[in-house]
């Protein structure tokens, strides 16, 4: 006799997904409404017939936003089918919608679809998404519990960070004459190039490790810890570079960075412990309060670091580092940040696509040769430095190679760093295009290089489930065992 298997009712799952979706859409609707209201000069609806397609300001914005979201969603699906991180497809979509492709093929269509009036609104959404994303990265980095890090992991971290940093600074010295913008200190330019080439994309790396089944492997755990420590150091170093670019002396740079870090640690550190104890024993009301405190803390820290001459993302990252990670409020905060980033980050990719013009690489001024040279430096120093550090610490050659390949993943983190440097005037649009190509190439090649070592993507694990939203970074918690 056959026994019917009693399946779990799907209505509960649907309600849960609907609630999660509303959690992200309600704040987004409020943000969009406020931004749309700022376009109006007075009471009542204000029409702007010269916005490109005869719509009012809000209608023009929603049309442009729809185009961005749809293109990024479709491109992310294509990247997933090609066994690449979804974020790579979304970045490519932003570039396609920018002057590199759409603006070159059909300038009229570009102007009609993205009139000048909507661009500041989309940039505002992009900044909100970036702040939440970097907060999530800081939170995931802190959850690895690095206090138990071994000497082996520290050796790999130092090699994977310092070797590319030094090599990138050497490359920056070569590029000063042809690429340094006027008015930018040479030290800031050189240090920024080194910082850009030493970055590892922690969220993308975590996803690659999960998909290839290396969650519990020594190579996967060592790579995660090295990336976490390296990313933390890189963000602090980036803050120093920005302060240097703004004209502060070296002592002023160090004092500013230390002051920002100390303020966040001192004021939010005790708050983290108290909030963790309080929300561990209270109900839903306290969780909602924690979310409100979270929003205030992230926005205030971003504003404070920006006022001090350090980029606002540095403040968001530090808040993420000290925020509780083991209680209901932490789960709610991660969910909110994840859903908001899924909707808001495409606007950053679009804004990045506006700033970059990849046709620069084919302009005949030697940019293609510069890109090839920087690509070689980025790959050899990251894979070689991290791999050699792993081998010297006792890791077998095959695993050492795997560690180097994993840490060569740059992805979204470097794209964000490059945009920060471009906005600060440290690099121009030509070098932005070159370094973007380097970031994309090094990320795309991670999968094929891992196959050389015998690591295949787990086909049973989809890169992005259509039924269950993914976490912001999706790193394996078992990394804290190292």
Coordinates of C-alpha atoms in Angstrom, one line a residue, residues 243-478:
X243 CA 41.9 62.0 2.9
X244 CA 45.3 62.4 1.2
X245 CA 43.6 63.3 -2.1
X246 CA 41.7 66.1 -0.3
X247 CA 44.9 67.7 0.8
X248 CA 45.3 66.5 4.4
X249 CA 48.8 65.8 5.6
X250 CA 49.9 62.3 6.4
X251 CA 49.5 62.9 10.2
X252 CA 46.0 64.4 9.6
X253 CA 45.1 61.4 7.5
X254 CA 46.1 58.9 10.2
X255 CA 44.3 61.0 12.9
X256 CA 41.1 61.2 10.9
X257 CA 41.0 57.5 10.2
X258 CA 41.8 56.6 13.8
X259 CA 39.2 59.1 15.0
X260 CA 36.5 57.7 12.7
X261 CA 37.2 54.1 13.7
X262 CA 37.4 55.0 17.4
X263 CA 34.1 56.9 17.4
X264 CA 32.2 54.0 15.8
X265 CA 33.8 51.4 18.0
X266 CA 33.3 53.3 21.2
X267 CA 29.7 54.4 20.7
X268 CA 28.4 51.4 18.8
X269 CA 30.4 48.8 20.5
X270 CA 28.5 49.1 23.9
X271 CA 25.3 49.6 21.9
X272 CA 26.0 46.2 20.2
X273 CA 26.3 44.3 23.4
X274 CA 23.3 46.0 25.0
X275 CA 21.2 45.5 21.9
X276 CA 22.2 41.9 21.6
X277 CA 21.2 41.1 25.2
X278 CA 17.9 43.1 24.9
X279 CA 16.7 41.7 21.6
X280 CA 17.6 38.2 22.7
X281 CA 14.9 38.2 25.3
X282 CA 12.3 40.6 23.8
X283 CA 9.7 40.2 21.1
X284 CA 8.9 41.6 17.7
X285 CA 8.6 45.2 19.0
X286 CA 12.2 45.2 20.1
X287 CA 13.3 43.9 16.7
X288 CA 11.5 46.7 15.0
X289 CA 13.2 49.1 17.4
X290 CA 16.5 47.5 16.5
X291 CA 15.8 48.1 12.8
X292 CA 15.2 51.8 13.5
X293 CA 18.4 52.1 15.5
X294 CA 20.2 50.3 12.6
X295 CA 18.9 52.8 10.0
X296 CA 19.9 55.7 12.3
X297 CA 23.4 54.3 13.0
X298 CA 24.2 53.6 9.3
X299 CA 23.0 56.9 8.1
X300 CA 24.7 58.9 10.9
X301 CA 28.0 57.0 10.5
X302 CA 27.9 57.6 6.8
X303 CA 27.3 61.3 7.3
X304 CA 30.0 61.6 10.0
X305 CA 32.7 60.0 7.9
X306 CA 31.7 62.0 4.9
X307 CA 32.0 65.2 6.9
X308 CA 35.4 64.2 8.2
X309 CA 36.7 63.9 4.6
X310 CA 36.5 60.1 4.5
X311 CA 34.0 58.4 2.2
X312 CA 30.5 57.7 3.6
X313 CA 30.9 54.0 2.8
X314 CA 33.7 53.7 5.3
X315 CA 31.3 54.6 8.1
X316 CA 28.7 52.1 6.8
X317 CA 31.4 49.4 6.8
X318 CA 32.5 50.1 10.3
X319 CA 28.9 50.0 11.6
X320 CA 28.5 46.6 9.9
X321 CA 31.6 45.4 11.7
X322 CA 30.3 46.2 15.2
X323 CA 26.6 45.4 14.6
X324 CA 25.3 42.3 16.5
X325 CA 25.3 39.1 14.4
X326 CA 23.8 36.4 16.6
X327 CA 20.3 37.6 17.5
X328 CA 16.8 38.2 16.0
X329 CA 17.6 41.9 15.3
X330 CA 20.7 40.8 13.3
X331 CA 18.6 38.4 11.2
X332 CA 16.0 41.1 10.5
X333 CA 18.8 43.6 9.6
X334 CA 20.4 41.2 7.2
X335 CA 17.1 40.5 5.6
X336 CA 16.3 44.1 5.1
X337 CA 19.7 45.0 3.8
X338 CA 19.7 42.0 1.4
X339 CA 16.3 42.8 -0.1
X340 CA 17.0 46.5 -0.4
X341 CA 20.3 45.8 -2.1
X342 CA 18.7 43.5 -4.6
X343 CA 16.5 46.4 -5.7
X344 CA 18.8 49.4 -5.3
X345 CA 22.2 48.1 -6.5
X346 CA 21.1 48.0 -10.1
X347 CA 20.9 51.7 -10.0
X348 CA 24.5 51.8 -8.9
X349 CA 25.5 49.6 -11.9
X350 CA 23.6 52.0 -14.2
X351 CA 25.4 55.0 -12.7
X352 CA 28.7 53.2 -13.1
X353 CA 27.9 52.5 -16.7
X354 CA 27.3 56.2 -17.2
X355 CA 30.7 57.1 -15.9
X356 CA 32.6 54.5 -17.9
X357 CA 33.2 54.3 -21.7
X358 CA 34.9 51.1 -22.7
X359 CA 35.5 52.4 -26.2
X360 CA 38.4 54.2 -24.6
X361 CA 40.3 50.9 -24.7
X362 CA 40.1 51.0 -28.6
X363 CA 41.1 54.7 -29.0
X364 CA 44.6 53.9 -30.2
X365 CA 46.4 55.7 -27.4
X366 CA 47.9 52.6 -25.9
X367 CA 45.1 51.9 -23.4
X368 CA 44.8 48.3 -24.5
X369 CA 48.5 47.7 -23.7
X370 CA 48.1 49.4 -20.3
X371 CA 45.1 47.2 -19.6
X372 CA 47.1 44.1 -20.6
X373 CA 50.0 45.1 -18.3
X374 CA 47.8 45.9 -15.3
X375 CA 45.8 42.6 -15.9
X376 CA 49.1 40.6 -15.8
X377 CA 50.2 42.4 -12.6
X378 CA 46.8 41.8 -11.0
X379 CA 46.7 38.1 -11.8
X380 CA 50.3 37.2 -11.1
X381 CA 50.7 39.1 -7.9
X382 CA 47.3 38.0 -6.4
X383 CA 47.5 34.3 -7.4
X384 CA 51.3 34.2 -6.9
X385 CA 51.4 36.1 -3.7
X386 CA 48.5 34.3 -2.0
X387 CA 49.5 31.0 -3.4
X388 CA 53.1 31.4 -2.3
X389 CA 52.0 32.5 1.1
X390 CA 49.8 29.5 1.4
X391 CA 52.6 27.2 0.3
X392 CA 55.1 28.7 2.7
X393 CA 52.6 28.2 5.6
X394 CA 52.4 24.4 4.9
X395 CA 49.5 24.2 2.4
X396 CA 50.1 21.7 -0.5
X397 CA 50.7 23.1 -3.9
X398 CA 47.2 22.3 -5.3
X399 CA 45.4 23.9 -2.4
X400 CA 47.8 26.8 -2.5
X401 CA 46.9 27.4 -6.1
X402 CA 43.2 27.2 -5.2
X403 CA 43.6 29.8 -2.5
X404 CA 45.4 32.1 -4.9
X405 CA 42.7 31.8 -7.6
X406 CA 39.9 32.4 -5.1
X407 CA 41.5 35.5 -3.7
X408 CA 42.0 36.8 -7.3
X409 CA 38.2 37.4 -7.4
X410 CA 37.6 41.2 -7.4
X411 CA 34.1 41.7 -8.7
X412 CA 31.7 44.2 -7.2
X413 CA 34.0 45.4 -4.4
X414 CA 36.6 46.7 -6.8
X415 CA 33.9 48.2 -9.0
X416 CA 32.8 50.2 -5.9
X417 CA 36.3 51.2 -5.1
X418 CA 37.0 52.4 -8.6
X419 CA 33.8 54.5 -8.6
X420 CA 34.8 56.1 -5.3
X421 CA 38.2 56.9 -6.8
X422 CA 36.6 58.3 -9.9
X423 CA 34.2 60.5 -8.0
X424 CA 37.0 61.8 -5.8
X425 CA 39.0 62.8 -8.9
X426 CA 41.9 60.4 -8.2
X427 CA 41.5 58.6 -11.5
X428 CA 40.1 59.8 -14.8
X429 CA 37.6 58.1 -17.1
X430 CA 40.3 56.5 -19.2
X431 CA 42.0 54.7 -16.2
X432 CA 38.5 53.9 -14.9
X433 CA 37.8 51.9 -18.1
X434 CA 41.1 50.1 -17.9
X435 CA 40.7 49.1 -14.3
X436 CA 37.1 48.1 -14.8
X437 CA 38.2 45.7 -17.6
X438 CA 40.8 44.2 -15.2
X439 CA 38.2 43.7 -12.5
X440 CA 35.8 42.0 -14.8
X441 CA 38.4 39.7 -16.4
X442 CA 39.8 38.6 -13.1
X443 CA 36.3 37.7 -11.8
X444 CA 35.2 35.9 -15.0
X445 CA 38.3 33.7 -15.0
X446 CA 37.8 32.4 -11.5
X447 CA 35.6 29.6 -12.6
X448 CA 37.8 28.3 -15.4
X449 CA 41.0 28.5 -13.3
X450 CA 39.3 26.5 -10.5
X451 CA 38.4 23.8 -13.0
X452 CA 42.1 23.4 -13.6
X453 CA 42.5 22.4 -9.9
X454 CA 39.5 20.0 -10.2
X455 CA 36.9 22.2 -8.5
X456 CA 33.6 22.1 -10.4
X457 CA 30.5 24.2 -9.7
X458 CA 27.8 22.3 -7.9
X459 CA 25.0 22.0 -10.5
X460 CA 22.5 21.1 -7.7
X461 CA 22.9 24.5 -6.2
X462 CA 21.4 27.2 -8.3
X463 CA 23.3 30.5 -8.5
X464 CA 20.2 32.4 -7.5
X465 CA 17.0 30.7 -6.6
X466 CA 13.8 32.3 -8.0
X467 CA 11.8 30.9 -5.1
X468 CA 14.0 31.8 -2.1
X469 CA 15.8 35.2 -1.8
X470 CA 19.5 34.9 -1.2
X471 CA 21.5 36.4 1.6
X472 CA 23.6 39.5 0.9
X473 CA 26.9 37.7 0.9
X474 CA 26.0 34.1 1.5
X475 CA 29.2 33.1 3.1
X476 CA 29.5 29.8 4.9
X477 CA 29.4 30.2 8.7
X478 CA 31.8 27.3 9.1

